[in-house]
Short mmCIF file of C-alpha atoms in Angstrom, two decimals:
data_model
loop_
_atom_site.label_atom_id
_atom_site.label_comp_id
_atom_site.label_asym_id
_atom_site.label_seq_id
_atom_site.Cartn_x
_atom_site.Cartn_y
_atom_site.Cartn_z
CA UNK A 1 9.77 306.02 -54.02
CA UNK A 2 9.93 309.59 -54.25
CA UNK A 3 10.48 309.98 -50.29
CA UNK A 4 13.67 307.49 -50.86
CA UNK A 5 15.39 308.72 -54.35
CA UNK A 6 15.25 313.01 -52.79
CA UNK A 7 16.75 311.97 -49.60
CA UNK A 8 18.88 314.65 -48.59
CA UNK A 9 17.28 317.48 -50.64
CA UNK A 10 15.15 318.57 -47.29
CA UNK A 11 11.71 317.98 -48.75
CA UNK A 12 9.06 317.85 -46.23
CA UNK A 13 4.92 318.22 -46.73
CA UNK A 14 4.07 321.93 -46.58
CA UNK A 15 7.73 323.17 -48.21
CA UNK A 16 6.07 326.14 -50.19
CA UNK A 17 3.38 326.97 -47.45
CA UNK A 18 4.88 330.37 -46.85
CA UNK A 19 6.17 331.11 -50.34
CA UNK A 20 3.73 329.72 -52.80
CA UNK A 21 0.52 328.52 -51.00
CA UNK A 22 -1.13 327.61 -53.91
CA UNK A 23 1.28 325.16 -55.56
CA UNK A 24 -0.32 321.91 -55.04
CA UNK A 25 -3.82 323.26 -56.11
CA UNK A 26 -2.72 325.11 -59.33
CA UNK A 27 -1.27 321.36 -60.61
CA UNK A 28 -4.11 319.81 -59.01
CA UNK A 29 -6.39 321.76 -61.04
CA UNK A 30 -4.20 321.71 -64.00
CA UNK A 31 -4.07 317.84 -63.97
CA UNK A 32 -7.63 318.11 -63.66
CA UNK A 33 -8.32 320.71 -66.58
CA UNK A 34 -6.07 318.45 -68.82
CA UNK A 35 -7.37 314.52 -67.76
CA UNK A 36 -11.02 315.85 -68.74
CA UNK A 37 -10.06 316.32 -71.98
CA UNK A 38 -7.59 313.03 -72.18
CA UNK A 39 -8.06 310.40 -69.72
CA UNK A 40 -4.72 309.11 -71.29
CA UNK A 41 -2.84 311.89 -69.48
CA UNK A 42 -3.12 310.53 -66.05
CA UNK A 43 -1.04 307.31 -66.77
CA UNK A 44 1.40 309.40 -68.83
CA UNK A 45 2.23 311.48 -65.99
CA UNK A 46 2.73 308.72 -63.53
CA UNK A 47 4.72 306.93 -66.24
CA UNK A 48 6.94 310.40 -66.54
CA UNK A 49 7.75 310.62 -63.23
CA UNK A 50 8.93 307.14 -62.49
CA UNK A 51 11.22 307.37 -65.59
CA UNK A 52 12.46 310.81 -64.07
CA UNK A 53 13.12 309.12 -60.51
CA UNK A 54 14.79 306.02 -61.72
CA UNK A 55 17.64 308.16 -63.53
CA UNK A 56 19.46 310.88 -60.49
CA UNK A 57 16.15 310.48 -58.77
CA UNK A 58 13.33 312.94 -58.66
CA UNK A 59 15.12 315.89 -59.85
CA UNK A 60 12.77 316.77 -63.28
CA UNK A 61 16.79 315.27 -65.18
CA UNK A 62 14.01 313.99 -67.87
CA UNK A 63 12.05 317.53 -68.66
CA UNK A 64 15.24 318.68 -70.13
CA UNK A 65 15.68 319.00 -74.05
CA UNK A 66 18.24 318.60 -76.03
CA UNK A 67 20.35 316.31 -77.98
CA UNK A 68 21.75 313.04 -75.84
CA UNK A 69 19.41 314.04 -72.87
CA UNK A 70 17.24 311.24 -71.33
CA UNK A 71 14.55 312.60 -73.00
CA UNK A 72 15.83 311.66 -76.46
CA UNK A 73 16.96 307.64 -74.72
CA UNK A 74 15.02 305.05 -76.40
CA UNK A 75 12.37 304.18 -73.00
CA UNK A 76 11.56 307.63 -73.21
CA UNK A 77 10.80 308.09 -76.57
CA UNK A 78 6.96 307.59 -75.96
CA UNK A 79 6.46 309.47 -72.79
CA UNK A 80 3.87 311.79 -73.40
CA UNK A 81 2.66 314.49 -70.57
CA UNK A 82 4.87 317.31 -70.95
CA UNK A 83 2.33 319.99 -72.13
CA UNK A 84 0.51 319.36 -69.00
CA UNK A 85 3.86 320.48 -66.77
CA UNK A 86 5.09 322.98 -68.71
CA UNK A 87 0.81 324.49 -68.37
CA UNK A 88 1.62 324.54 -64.78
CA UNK A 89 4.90 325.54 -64.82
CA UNK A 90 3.65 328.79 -66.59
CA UNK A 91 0.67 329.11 -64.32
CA UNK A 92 2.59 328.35 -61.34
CA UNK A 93 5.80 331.21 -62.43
CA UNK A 94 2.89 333.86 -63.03
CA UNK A 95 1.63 333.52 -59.02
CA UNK A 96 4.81 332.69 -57.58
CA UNK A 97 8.14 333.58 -60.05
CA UNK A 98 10.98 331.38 -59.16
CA UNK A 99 9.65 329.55 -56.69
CA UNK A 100 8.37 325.99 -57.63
CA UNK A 101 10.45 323.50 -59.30
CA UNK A 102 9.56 321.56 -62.33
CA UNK A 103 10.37 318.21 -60.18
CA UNK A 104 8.03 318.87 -57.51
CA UNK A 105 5.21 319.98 -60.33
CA UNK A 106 6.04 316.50 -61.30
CA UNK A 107 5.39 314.20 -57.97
CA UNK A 108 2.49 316.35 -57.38
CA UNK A 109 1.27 315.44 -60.80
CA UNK A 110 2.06 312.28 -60.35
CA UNK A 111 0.05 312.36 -57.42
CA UNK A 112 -2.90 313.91 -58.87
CA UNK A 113 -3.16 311.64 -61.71
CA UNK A 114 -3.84 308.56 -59.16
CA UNK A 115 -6.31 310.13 -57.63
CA UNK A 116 -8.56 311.19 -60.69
CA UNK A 117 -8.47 307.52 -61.61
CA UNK A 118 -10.29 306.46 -58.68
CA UNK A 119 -6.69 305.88 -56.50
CA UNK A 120 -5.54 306.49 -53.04
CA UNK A 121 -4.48 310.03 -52.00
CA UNK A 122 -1.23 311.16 -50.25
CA UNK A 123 0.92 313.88 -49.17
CA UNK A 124 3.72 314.80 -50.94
CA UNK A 125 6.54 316.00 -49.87
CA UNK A 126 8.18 319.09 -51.60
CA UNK A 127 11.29 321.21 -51.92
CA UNK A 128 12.73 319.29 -54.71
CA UNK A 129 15.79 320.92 -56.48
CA UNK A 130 15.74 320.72 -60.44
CA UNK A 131 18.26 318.85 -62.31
CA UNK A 132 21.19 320.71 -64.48
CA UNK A 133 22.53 316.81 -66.02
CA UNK A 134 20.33 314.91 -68.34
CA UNK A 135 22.28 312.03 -69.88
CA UNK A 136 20.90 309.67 -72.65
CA UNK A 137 23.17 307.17 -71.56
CA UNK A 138 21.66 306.74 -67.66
CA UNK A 139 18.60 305.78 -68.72
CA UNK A 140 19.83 302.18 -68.63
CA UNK A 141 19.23 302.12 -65.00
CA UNK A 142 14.92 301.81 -66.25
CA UNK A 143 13.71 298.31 -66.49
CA UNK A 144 12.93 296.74 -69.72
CA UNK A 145 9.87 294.83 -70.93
CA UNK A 146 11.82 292.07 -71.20
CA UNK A 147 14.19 291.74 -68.12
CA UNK A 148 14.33 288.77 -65.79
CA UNK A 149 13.51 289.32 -61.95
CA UNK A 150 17.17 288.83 -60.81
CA UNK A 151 17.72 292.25 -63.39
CA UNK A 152 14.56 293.90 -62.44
CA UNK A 153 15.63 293.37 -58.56
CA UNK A 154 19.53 294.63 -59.28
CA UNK A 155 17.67 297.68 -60.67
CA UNK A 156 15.44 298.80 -57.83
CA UNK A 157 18.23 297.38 -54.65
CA UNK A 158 20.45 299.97 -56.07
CA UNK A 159 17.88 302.79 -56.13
CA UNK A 160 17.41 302.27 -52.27
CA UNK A 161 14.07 299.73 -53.21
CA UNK A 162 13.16 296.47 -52.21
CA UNK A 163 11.16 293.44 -53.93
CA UNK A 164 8.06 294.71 -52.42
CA UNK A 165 8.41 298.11 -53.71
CA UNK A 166 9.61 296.76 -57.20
CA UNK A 167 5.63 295.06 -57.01
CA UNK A 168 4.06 297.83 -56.06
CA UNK A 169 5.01 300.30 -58.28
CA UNK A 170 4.91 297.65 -60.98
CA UNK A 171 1.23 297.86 -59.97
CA UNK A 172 0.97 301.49 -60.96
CA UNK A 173 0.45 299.99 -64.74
CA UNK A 174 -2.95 299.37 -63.88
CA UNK A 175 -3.51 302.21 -65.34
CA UNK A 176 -2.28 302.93 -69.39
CA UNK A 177 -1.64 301.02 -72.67
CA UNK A 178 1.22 299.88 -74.28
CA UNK A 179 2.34 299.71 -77.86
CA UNK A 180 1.93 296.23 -79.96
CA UNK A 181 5.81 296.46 -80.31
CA UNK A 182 6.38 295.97 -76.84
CA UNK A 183 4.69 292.06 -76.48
CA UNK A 184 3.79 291.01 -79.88
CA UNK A 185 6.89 288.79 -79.79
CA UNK A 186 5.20 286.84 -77.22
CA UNK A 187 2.44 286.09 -79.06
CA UNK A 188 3.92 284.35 -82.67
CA UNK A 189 7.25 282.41 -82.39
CA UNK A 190 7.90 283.32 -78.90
CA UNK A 191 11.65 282.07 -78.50
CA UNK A 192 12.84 280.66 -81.49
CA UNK A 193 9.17 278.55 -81.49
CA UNK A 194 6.49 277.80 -83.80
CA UNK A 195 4.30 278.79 -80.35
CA UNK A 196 3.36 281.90 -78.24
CA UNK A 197 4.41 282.51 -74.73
CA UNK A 198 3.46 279.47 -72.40
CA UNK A 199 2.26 281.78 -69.28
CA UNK A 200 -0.39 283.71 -71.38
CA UNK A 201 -3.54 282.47 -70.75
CA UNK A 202 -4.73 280.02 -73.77
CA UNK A 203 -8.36 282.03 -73.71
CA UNK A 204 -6.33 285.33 -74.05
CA UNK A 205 -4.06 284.68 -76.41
CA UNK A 206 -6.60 284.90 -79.02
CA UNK A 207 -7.44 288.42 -78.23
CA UNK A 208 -3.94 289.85 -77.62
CA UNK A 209 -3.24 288.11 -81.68
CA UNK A 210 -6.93 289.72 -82.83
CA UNK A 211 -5.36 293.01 -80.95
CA UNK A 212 -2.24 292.81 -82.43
CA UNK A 213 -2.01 290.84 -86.13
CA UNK A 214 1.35 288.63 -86.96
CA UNK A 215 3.15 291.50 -88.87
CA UNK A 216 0.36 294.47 -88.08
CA UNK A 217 0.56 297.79 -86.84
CA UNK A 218 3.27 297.78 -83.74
CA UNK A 219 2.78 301.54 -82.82
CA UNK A 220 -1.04 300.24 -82.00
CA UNK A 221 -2.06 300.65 -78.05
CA UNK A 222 -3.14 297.99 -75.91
CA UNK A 223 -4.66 298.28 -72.22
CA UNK A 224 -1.59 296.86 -69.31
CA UNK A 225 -5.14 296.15 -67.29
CA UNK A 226 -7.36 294.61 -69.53
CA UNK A 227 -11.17 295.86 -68.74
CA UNK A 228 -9.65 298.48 -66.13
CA UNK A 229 -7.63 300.38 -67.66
CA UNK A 230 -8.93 303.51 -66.58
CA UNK A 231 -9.25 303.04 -63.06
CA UNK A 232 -6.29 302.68 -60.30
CA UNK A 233 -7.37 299.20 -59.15
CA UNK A 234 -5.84 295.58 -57.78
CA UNK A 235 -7.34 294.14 -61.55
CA UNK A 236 -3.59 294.48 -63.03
CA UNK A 237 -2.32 291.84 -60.39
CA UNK A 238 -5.47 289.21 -60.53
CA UNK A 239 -4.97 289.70 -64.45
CA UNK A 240 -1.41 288.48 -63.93
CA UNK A 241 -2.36 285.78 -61.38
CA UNK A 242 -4.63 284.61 -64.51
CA UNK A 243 -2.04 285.13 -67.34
CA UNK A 244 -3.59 288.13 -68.49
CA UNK A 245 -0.43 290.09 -68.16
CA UNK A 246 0.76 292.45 -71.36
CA UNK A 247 4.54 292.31 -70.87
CA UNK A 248 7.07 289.55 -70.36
CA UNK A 249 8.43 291.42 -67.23
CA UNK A 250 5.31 292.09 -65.81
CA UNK A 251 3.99 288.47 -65.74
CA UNK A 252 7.36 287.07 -64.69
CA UNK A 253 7.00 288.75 -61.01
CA UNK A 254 3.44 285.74 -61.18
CA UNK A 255 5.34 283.09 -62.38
CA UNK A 256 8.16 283.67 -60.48
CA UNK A 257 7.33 281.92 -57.40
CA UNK A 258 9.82 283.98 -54.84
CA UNK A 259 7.52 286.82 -55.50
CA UNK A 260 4.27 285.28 -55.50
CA UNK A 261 3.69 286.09 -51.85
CA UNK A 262 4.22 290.05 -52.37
CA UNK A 263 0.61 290.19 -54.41
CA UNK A 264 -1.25 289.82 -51.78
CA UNK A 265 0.86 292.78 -49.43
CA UNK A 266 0.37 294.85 -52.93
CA UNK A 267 -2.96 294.71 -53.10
CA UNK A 268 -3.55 295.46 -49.81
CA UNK A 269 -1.62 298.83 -50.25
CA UNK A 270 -2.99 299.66 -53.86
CA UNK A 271 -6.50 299.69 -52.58
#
């Protein structure tokens, strides 16, 4: 994704080689540093920088502060990470002043943050420029939790991405919890109804209610992968396969029969 949305910026593997040699191991460590303290962080940062690509692509637009920025937009009211980038911004300014941009600490984070959960390694390119707009207003171009396929595939065709990619990175939510807010609706009167969401699984459903109580705390988190939610696995797609998926979108791309043969590619890249 990240190779598709900077297209054009002249990234390439090795960009601060000459200039700041130690960039990918001062976030590596600082990932590292902060992850052993909070396994949380890892999904956080993954989470941050697909919210940053999706909106002027992978250009840090969602670091910024200030009022109608994307930061303040409603799907990225819970992102949480930032302490971790602005540590290795500061470490990263103090070896090499000027050099790295925040968007590049991000993908390499992002990187980083797959790998201490047990994921697949990769090179990433760098030479990212920062962002100078941040608009509130952009950040409709993210997904919702409650979007059909058609939406979800509008979404990712414009952004350069196919149905296969939309799977994959969907697939990056084996890792992380969600709030009770974001599903609970599928679990009492779903639709209008006296019932809960037909495509959760009937022995699930009972835990997802015990998990989060008719009228209970929404702000309360829930695993996407339930029993792997700290490891970078294929779990979050057999959980789907079973109706064990968390949110609406999510379990649509099962029950959605178009995209039912993608899985199986998906899993074969994710391990």
């Amino acid at each position: 994704m990240s190779a598709t949305l900077v297209h054009g910026q002249g990234t390439r593997v090795g960009f601060y080689a000459t200039t700041c040699p130690r960039a990918a191991s001062i976030v590596s460590s600082t990932v590292a540093k902060h992850f052993r303290s909070n396994r949380a962080i890892a999904p956080a940062l993954l989470r941050m920088h697909f919210h940053d690509c999706f909106v002027r692509g992978c250009d840090a637009s969602v670091l910024i502060d200030g009022s109608n920025t994307e930061k303040t937009a409603p799907p990225n009211l819970g992102l949480r990470g930032y302490e971790v980038i602005d540590d290795a911004k500061t470490q990263l300014e103090a070896a090499c002043p000027g050099i790295v941009s925040c968007a590049d600490i991000l993908a390499l984070a992002a990187r980083d943050s797959v790998v201490l959960t047990g994921g697949r390694s990769w090179l990433v390119p760098t030479g990212r420029r920062d962002g100078r707009v941040s608009l509130a207003s952009e950040t409709t171009d993210l997904p919702g939790f409650t979007e059909s396929i058609d939406s979800q595939k509008q979404k990712f065709s414009a952004k350069g991405l196919n149905t296969q990619d939309l799977v994959v990175l969907v697939g990056g939510q084996t890792i992380g919890t969600t709030a009770c807010q974001f599903f609970s609706y599928r679990l009492y009167n779903f639709n209008g109804t006296a019932s809960s969401d037909p495509s959760i699984n009937a022995s699930f459903l009972p835990q997802l209610q015990a998990l989060c109580p008719q009228n209970g705390d929404g702000t309360k988190r829930v695993p996407f992968d339930t029993g792997s939610e700290n490891r970078f696995d294929v779990s979050f797609f057999a959980n789907l396969r079973n109706g064990r998926g968390i949110l609406e979108s999510d379990q649509k791309l099962w029950t959605d029969a178009r995209q039912g043969q993608l899985f199986n590619v998906s899993w074969v890249l994710l391990v």
